Coordinates of C-alpha atoms and ligand atoms in Angstrom, one line a residue:
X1 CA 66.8 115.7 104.9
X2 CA 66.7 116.6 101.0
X3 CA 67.7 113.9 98.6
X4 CA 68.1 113.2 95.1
X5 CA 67.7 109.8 94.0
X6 CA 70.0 106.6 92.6
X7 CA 69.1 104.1 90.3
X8 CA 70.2 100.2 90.6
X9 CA 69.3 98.4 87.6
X10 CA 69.5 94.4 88.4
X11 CA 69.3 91.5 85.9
X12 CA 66.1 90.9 84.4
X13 CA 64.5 93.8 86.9
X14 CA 63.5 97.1 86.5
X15 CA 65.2 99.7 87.7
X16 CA 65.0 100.9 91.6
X17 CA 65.4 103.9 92.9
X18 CA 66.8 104.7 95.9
X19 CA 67.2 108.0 97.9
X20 CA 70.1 110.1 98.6
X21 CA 70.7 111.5 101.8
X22 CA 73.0 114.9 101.6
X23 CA 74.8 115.3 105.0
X24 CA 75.6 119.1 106.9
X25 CA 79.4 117.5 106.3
X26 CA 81.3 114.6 104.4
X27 CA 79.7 112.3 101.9
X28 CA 76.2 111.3 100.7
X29 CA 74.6 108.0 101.7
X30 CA 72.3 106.1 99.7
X31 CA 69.6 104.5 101.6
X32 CA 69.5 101.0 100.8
X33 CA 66.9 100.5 103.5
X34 CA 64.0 99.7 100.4
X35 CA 65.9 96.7 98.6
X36 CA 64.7 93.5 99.4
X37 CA 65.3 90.9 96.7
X38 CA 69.4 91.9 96.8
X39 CA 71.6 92.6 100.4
X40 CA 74.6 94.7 99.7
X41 CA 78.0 93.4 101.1
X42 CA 81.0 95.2 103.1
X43 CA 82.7 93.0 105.2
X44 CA 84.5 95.6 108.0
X45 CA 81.8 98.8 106.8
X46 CA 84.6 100.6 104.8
X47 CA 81.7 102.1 102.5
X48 CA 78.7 101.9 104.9
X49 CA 76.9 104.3 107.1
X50 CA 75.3 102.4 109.8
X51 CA 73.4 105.5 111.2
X52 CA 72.6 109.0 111.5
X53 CA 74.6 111.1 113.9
X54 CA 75.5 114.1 115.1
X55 CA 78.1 114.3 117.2
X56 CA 81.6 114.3 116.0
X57 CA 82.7 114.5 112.3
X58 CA 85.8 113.2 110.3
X59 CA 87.4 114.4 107.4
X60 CA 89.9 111.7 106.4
X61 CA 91.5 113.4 103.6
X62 CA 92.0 116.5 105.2
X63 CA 92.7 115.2 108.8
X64 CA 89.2 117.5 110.4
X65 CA 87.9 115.7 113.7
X66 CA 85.2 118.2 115.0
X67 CA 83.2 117.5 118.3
X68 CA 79.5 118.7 118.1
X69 CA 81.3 121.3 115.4
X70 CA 84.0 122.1 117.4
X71 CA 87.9 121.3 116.2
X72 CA 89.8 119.0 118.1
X73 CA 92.8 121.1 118.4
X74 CA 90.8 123.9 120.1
X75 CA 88.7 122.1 122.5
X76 CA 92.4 120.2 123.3
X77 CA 94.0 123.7 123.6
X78 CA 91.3 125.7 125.5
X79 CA 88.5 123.4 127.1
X80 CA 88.7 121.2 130.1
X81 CA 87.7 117.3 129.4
X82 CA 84.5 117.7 131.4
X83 CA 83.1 121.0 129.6
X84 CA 83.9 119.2 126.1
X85 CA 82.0 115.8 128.5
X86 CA 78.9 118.1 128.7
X87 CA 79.0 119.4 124.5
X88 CA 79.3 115.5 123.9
X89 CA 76.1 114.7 126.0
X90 CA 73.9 118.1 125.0
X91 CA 75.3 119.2 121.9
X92 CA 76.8 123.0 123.2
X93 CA 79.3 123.8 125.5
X94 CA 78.2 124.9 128.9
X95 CA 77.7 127.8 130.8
X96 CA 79.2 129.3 134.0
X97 CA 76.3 127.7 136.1
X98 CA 75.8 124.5 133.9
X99 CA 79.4 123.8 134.1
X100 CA 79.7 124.0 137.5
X101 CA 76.6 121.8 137.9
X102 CA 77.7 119.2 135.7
X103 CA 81.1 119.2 137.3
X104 CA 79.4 119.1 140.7
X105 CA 76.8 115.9 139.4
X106 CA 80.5 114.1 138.2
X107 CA 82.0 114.3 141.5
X108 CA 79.4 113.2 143.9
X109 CA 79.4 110.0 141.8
X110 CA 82.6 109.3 141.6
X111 CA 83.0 106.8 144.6
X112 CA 82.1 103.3 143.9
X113 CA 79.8 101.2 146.0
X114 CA 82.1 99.6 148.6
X115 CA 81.2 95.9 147.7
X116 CA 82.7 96.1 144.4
X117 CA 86.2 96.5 146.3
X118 CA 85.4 92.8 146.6
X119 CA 84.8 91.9 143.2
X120 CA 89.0 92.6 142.5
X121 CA 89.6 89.8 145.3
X122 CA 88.3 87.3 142.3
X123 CA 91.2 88.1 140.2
X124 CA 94.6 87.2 140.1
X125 CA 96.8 90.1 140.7
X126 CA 98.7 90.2 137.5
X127 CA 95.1 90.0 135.3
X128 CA 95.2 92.6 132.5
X129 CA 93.6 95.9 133.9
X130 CA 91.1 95.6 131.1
X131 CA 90.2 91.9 131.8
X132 CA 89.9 93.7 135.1
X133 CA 88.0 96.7 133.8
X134 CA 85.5 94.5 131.8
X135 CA 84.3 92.6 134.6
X136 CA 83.8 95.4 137.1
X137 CA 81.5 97.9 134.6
X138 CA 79.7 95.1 133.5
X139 CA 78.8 94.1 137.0
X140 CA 78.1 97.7 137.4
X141 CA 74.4 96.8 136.6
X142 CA 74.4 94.6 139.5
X143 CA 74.6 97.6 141.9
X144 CA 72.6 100.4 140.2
X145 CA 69.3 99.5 139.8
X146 CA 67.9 102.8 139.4
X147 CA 70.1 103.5 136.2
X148 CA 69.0 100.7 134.0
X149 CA 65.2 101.4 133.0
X150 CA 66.7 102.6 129.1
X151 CA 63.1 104.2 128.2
X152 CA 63.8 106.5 131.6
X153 CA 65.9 109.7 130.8
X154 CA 66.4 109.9 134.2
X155 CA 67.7 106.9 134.3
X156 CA 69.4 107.4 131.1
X157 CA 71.2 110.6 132.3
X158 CA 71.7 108.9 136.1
X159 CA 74.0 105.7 134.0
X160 CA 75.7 108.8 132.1
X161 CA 76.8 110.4 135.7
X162 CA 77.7 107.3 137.0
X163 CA 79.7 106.2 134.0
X164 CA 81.8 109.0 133.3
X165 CA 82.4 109.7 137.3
X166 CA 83.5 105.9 138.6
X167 CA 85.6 105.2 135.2
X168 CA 88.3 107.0 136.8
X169 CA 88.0 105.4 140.2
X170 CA 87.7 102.2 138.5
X171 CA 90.7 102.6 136.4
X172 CA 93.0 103.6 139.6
X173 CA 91.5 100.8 141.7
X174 CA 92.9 98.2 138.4
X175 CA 96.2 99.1 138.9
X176 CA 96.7 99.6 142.2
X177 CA 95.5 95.9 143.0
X178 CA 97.7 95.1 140.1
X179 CA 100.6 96.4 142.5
X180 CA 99.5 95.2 145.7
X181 CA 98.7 98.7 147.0
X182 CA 95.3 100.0 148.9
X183 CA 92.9 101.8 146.8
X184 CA 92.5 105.3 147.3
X185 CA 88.9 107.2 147.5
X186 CA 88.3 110.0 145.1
X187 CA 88.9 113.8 146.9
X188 CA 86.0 116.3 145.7
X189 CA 88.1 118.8 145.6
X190 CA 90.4 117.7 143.2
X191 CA 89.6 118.7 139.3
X192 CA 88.9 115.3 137.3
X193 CA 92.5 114.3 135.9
X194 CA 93.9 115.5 139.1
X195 CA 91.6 113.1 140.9
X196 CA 92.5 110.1 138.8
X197 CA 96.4 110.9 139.1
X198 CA 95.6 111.2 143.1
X199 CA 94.1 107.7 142.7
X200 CA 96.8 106.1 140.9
X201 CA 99.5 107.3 142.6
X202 CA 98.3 108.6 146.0
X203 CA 98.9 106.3 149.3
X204 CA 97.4 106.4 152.5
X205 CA 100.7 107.6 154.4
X206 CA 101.3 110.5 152.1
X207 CA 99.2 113.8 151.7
X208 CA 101.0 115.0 147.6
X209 CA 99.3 117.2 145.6
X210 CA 99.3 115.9 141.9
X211 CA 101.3 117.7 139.7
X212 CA 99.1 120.3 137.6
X213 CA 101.2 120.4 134.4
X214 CA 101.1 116.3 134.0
X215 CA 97.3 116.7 135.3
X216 CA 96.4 119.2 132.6
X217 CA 98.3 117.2 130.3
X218 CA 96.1 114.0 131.1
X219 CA 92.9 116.1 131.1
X220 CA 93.8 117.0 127.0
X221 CA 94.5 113.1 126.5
X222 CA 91.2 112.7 127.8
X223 CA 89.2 114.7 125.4
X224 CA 91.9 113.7 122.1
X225 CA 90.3 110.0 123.1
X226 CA 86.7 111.3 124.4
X227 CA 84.8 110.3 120.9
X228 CA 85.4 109.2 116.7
X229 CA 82.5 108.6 115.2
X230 CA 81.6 104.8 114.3
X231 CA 85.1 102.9 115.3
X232 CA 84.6 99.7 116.1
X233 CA 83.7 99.9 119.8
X234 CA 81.2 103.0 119.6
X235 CA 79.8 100.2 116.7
X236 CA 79.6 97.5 119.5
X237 CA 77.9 99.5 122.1
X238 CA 75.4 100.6 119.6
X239 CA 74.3 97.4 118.6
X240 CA 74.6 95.7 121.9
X241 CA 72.3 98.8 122.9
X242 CA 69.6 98.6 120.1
X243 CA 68.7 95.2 121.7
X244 CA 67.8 97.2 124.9
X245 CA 71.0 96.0 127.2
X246 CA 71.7 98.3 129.8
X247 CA 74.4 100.8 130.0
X248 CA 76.7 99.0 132.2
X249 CA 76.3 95.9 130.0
X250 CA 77.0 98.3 126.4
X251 CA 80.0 99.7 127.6
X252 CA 80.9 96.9 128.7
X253 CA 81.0 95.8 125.5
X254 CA 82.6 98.7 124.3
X255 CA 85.2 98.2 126.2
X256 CA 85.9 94.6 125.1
X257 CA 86.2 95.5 121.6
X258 CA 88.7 98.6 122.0
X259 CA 91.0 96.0 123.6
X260 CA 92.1 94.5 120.5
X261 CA 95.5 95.6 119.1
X262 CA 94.0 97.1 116.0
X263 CA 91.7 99.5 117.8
X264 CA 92.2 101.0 120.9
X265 CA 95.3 98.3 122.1
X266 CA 97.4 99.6 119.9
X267 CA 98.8 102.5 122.3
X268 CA 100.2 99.8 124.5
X269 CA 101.5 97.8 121.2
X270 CA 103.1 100.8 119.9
X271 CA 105.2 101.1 123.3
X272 CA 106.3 97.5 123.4
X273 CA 107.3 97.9 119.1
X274 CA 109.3 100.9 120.1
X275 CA 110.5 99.5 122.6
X276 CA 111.3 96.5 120.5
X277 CA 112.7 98.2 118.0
X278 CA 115.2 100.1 120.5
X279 CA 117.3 101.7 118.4
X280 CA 117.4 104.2 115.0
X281 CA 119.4 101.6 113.8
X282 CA 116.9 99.2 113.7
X283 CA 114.4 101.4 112.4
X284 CA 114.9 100.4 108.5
X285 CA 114.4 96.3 109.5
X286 CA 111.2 97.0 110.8
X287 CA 109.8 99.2 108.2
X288 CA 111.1 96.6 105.6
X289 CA 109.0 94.1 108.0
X290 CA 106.1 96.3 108.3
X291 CA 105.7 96.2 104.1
X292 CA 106.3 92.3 104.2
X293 CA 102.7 91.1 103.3
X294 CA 103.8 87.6 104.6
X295 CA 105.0 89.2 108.2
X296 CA 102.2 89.5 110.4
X297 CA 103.9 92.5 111.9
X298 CA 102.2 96.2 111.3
X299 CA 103.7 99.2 112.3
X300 CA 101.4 99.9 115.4
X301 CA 100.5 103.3 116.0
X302 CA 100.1 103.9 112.2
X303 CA 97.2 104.1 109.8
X304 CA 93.7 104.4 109.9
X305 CA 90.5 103.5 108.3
X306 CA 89.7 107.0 108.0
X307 CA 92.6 109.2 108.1
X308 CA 94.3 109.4 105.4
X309 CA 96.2 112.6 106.2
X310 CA 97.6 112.8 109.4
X311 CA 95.6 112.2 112.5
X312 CA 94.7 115.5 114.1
X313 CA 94.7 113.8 117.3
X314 CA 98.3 112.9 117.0
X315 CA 99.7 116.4 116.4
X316 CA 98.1 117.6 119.5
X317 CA 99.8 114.5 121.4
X318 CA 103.1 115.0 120.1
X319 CA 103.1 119.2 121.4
X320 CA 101.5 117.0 124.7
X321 CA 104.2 114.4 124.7
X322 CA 107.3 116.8 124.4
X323 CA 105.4 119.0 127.3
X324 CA 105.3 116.0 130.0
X325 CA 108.3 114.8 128.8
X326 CA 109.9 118.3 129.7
X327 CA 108.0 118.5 133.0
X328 CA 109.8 115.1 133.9
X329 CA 113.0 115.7 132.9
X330 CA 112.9 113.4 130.2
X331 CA 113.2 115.8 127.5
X332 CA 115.9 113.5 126.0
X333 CA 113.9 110.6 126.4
X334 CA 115.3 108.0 123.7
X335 CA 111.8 106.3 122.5
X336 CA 110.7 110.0 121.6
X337 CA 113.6 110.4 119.8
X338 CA 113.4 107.0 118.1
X339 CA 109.1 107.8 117.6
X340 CA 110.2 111.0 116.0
X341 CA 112.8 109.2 113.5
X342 CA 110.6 106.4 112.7
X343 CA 107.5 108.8 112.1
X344 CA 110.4 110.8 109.7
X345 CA 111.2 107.2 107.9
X346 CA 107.9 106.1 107.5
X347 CA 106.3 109.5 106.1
X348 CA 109.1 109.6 103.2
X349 CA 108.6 105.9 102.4
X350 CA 106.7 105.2 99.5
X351 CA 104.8 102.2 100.5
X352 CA 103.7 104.6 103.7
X353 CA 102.8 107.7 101.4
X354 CA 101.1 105.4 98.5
X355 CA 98.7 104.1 101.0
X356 CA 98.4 107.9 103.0
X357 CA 99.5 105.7 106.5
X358 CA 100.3 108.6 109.2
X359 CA 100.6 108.4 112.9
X360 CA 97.4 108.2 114.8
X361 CA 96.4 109.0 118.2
X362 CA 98.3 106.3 119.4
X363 CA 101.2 106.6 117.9
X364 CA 102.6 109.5 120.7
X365 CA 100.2 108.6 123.6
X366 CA 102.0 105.5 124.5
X367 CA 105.2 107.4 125.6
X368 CA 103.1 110.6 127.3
X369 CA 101.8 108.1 129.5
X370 CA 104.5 106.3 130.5
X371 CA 106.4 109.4 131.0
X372 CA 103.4 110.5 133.4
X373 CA 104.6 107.0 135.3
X374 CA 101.6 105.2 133.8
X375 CA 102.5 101.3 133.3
X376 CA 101.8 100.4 129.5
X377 CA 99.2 97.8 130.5
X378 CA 96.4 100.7 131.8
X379 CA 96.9 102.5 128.2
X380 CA 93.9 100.9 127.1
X381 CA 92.2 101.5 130.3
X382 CA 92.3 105.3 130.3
X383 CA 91.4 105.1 126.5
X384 CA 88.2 103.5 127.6
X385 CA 88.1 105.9 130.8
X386 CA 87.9 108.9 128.0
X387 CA 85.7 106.9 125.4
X388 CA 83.0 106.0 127.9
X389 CA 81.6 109.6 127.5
X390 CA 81.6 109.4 123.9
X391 CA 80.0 105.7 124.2
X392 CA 77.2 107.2 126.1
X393 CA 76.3 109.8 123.9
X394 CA 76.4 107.6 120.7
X395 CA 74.1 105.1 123.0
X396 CA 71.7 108.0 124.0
X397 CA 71.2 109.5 120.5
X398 CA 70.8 105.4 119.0
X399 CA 67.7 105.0 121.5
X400 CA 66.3 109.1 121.3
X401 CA 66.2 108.1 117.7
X402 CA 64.1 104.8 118.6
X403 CA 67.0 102.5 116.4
X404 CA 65.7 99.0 115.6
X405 CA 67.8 96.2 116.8
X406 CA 70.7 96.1 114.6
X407 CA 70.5 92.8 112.5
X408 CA 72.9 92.3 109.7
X409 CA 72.2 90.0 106.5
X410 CA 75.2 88.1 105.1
X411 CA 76.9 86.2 101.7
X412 CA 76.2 82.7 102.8
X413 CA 78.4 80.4 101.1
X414 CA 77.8 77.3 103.0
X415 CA 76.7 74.5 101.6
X416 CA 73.2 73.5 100.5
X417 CA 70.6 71.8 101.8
X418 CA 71.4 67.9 103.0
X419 CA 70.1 65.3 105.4
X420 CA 71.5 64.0 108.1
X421 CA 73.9 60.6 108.3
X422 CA 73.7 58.6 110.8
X423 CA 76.9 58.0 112.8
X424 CA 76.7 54.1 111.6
X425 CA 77.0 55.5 108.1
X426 CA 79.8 58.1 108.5
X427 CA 82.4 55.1 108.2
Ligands
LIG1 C1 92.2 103.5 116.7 O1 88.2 103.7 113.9 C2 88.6 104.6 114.7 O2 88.3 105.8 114.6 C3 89.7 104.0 115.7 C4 90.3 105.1 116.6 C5 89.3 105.7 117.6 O3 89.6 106.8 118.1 O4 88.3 105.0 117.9 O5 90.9 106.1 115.8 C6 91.4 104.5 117.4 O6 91.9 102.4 116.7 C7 93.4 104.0 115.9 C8 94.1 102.9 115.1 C9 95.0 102.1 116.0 N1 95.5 100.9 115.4 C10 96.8 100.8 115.0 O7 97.6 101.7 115.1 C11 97.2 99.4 114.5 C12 98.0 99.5 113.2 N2 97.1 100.0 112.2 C13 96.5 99.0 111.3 O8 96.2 97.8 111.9 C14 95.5 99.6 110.3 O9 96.0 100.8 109.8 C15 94.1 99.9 110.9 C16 93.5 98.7 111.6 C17 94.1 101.0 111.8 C18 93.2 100.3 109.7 O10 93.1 99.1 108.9 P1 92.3 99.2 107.6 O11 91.5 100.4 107.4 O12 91.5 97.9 107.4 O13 93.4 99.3 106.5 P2 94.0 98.0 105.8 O14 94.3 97.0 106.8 O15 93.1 97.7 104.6 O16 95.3 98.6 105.2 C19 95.4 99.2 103.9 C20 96.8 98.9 103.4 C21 97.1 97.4 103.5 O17 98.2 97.2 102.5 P3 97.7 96.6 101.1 O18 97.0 95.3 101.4 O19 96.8 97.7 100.5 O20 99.0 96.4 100.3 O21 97.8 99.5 104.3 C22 98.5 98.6 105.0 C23 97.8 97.3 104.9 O22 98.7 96.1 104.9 N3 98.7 99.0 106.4 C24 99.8 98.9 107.1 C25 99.4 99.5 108.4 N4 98.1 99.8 108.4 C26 97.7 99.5 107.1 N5 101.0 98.4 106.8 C27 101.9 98.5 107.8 N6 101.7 99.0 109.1 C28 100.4 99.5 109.4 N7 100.2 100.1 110.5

């Protein structure tokens, strides 16, 4: 990598100079990685680069998310979730044959070992999915032994398989215990989103095909969600992996941190504010509270750390949206109508276009689901069903690149050095 070089001139120091790294795409880094009588600080890593990747790319001003190169909005339009699985994992999209092997290596794995139907029996049946969801991939690593030796690329690639087949499986078998109804087994000859419709909706007593245009439509969701460079749970299962965790246990992790309404919760907290909003009328009180620095409440489904044009993803799920919508009869569906109008409000705002805060991915997703008869509480488990292939490739390249445990420094602030009282003496 070339580089030129920076200088930091410190009090009472001479000057140091540091290299600069000049990426194939988006901004130079400065490698701190020399200092060591001064720590830099960036609480929430707006400015800081916390590795070297190449997998997906942003551009925030001009609204660019690119897979291994690729644009969103094509790989959306003309690949299927699995082929843009395999570009994710290797780097190229496949051939014929190594397309039909990898899809082949997905759905022999996509049962789950038949004890784990028990683990759900510890839950109570109106847990979260993702409380659900946690638990069962983490315990994954208490069933697949031969997937957890991280210096084995065998095993390495077997954890991948496993990962990206049994999400789906794992996702269904969350809400059908949420509804009381029997789990249904994968069928290997169903195409991926077809399978995971068949599991979620399927029942013993009734053969149904799932419906191809809603299938299709999930398979795009799929890859809009499938990677985004360092969010914050990509983040998490980095560092939990650079301590040597296995899989199971990193996406586990993962998946724990895209819960939270700020990251990857916010599809099912844009539903429920649209929903709570209810009508256009109502629009203009929520945008007024959405700009109220003392009201807690954000407008969900809106902003980003780094977009600051509008969210490629989003575009593609609003074409998807009106699509299923459509399909289902729901054309006229009010919350679209009241999405649309509030995304019309909001972009002419002032406060909105000042700070550059456009829809993102989840700002459409929450009513394609629904509309697909998905219950607002899995949102956030078929996010992390399409993000576990993008975990895994971000957790691959961190240990092919032999990362050191991840270790932050920090402002300390606390107080000095002081002995201890004795309770007697603490009055
Ligand atoms: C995802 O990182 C990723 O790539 C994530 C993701 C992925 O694919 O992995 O893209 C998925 O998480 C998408 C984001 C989903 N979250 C939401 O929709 C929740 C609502 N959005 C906000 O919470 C917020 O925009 C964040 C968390 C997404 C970004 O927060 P930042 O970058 O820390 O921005 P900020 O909080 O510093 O906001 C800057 C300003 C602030 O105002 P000022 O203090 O400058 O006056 O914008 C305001 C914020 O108050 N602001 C909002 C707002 N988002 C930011 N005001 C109202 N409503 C909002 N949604």
């Amino acid at each position: 990598m070339s580089h030129d070089k920076a200088q930091l001139t410190l009090p009472n120091q001479s000057p140091v100079e540091l290299p600069i790294y000049q990426p194939t795409l988006g901004t130079d880094v400065i490698d701190i990685n020399t200092l060591h009588n001064v720590f830099t600080y960036d609480p929430g890593f707006t400015a800081t680069a916390s590795c070297e990747s190449k997998i997906t790319f942003i551009d925030g001003e001009k609204g660019i998310l690119l897979y291994r190169g690729y644009p969103i909005e094509q790989l959306a339009e003309q690949a299927e979730f699995l082929e843009v699985c395999y570009l994710l994992l290797h780097g190229e999209l496949p051939t014929h044959m190594q397309k039909e092997q990898f899809n082949h290596r997905i759905t022999i794995h996509t049962m789950v070992h038949e004890q784990i139907s028990k683990l759900f029996q510890g839950f109570r049946r109106d847990a979260h999915p993702m409380a659900i969801m946690l638990g069962v991939v983490g315990a994954l690593s208490a069933f697949y032994h031969d997937s957890l030796d991280i210096q084995n690329p065998q095993h390495r690639e077997r954890a991948a398989f496993r990962l990206i087949a049994k999400m789906p499986t794992i996702a269904a078998m969350c809400y059908k215990y949420s509804i009381g109804q029997p789990f249904i087994y994968p069928q290997n000859d169903l195409n991926y989103a077809e399978n995971f419709l068949h599991m979620m909706f399927g029942v013993p007593c009734a053969q149904e095909k799932p419906n191809a245009i809603l299938a299709r439509a999930l398979d795009r969701i799929f890859t809009l969600h499938a990677d985004h460079e360092q969010n914050a749970s990509t983040s998490t299962v980095r560092l939990a992996g650079s301590t040597g965790a296995n899989p199971f246990a990193c996406i586990s992790a993962g998946i724990a941190a895209l819960w939270g309404p700020a990251h990857g919760g916010a599809n099912e907290a844009c539903l429920n504010m649209l929903r709570e909003i209810g009508s256009v009328s109502h629009i203009n009180d929520y945008i007024k509270r959405a700009k109220d620095k003392n009201d807690p409440f954000r407008l969900m489904g809106f902003g980003h750390r780094v977009y600051k044009n509008y969210d490629p993803r989003a575009k593609v799920m609003r074409q998807t949206c009106h699509e299923v919508l459509k399909e289902v009869g729901a054309a006229d569906e009010p919350l679209f109508k009241l999405a649309l109008e509030l995304e019309r409000i909001a972009l002419e705002d002032e406060y909105f276009v000042e700070r550059k805060l456009y829809p993102n991915v989840d700002f459409y997703s929450g009513i394609t689901l629904s509309a697909i008869g998905i219950p607002s509480t899995m949102f956030t488990v078929i996010f992390a069903l399409a993000r576990t292939v993008g975990w895994i490739s971000q957790w691959n390249e961190m240990i092919a690149d032999n990362a050191r445990i991840g270790r932050p420094r920090q402002l300390y602030t606390g107080p000095t050095q002081r002995d201890f009282v004795p309770l007697d003496q603490r009055g």
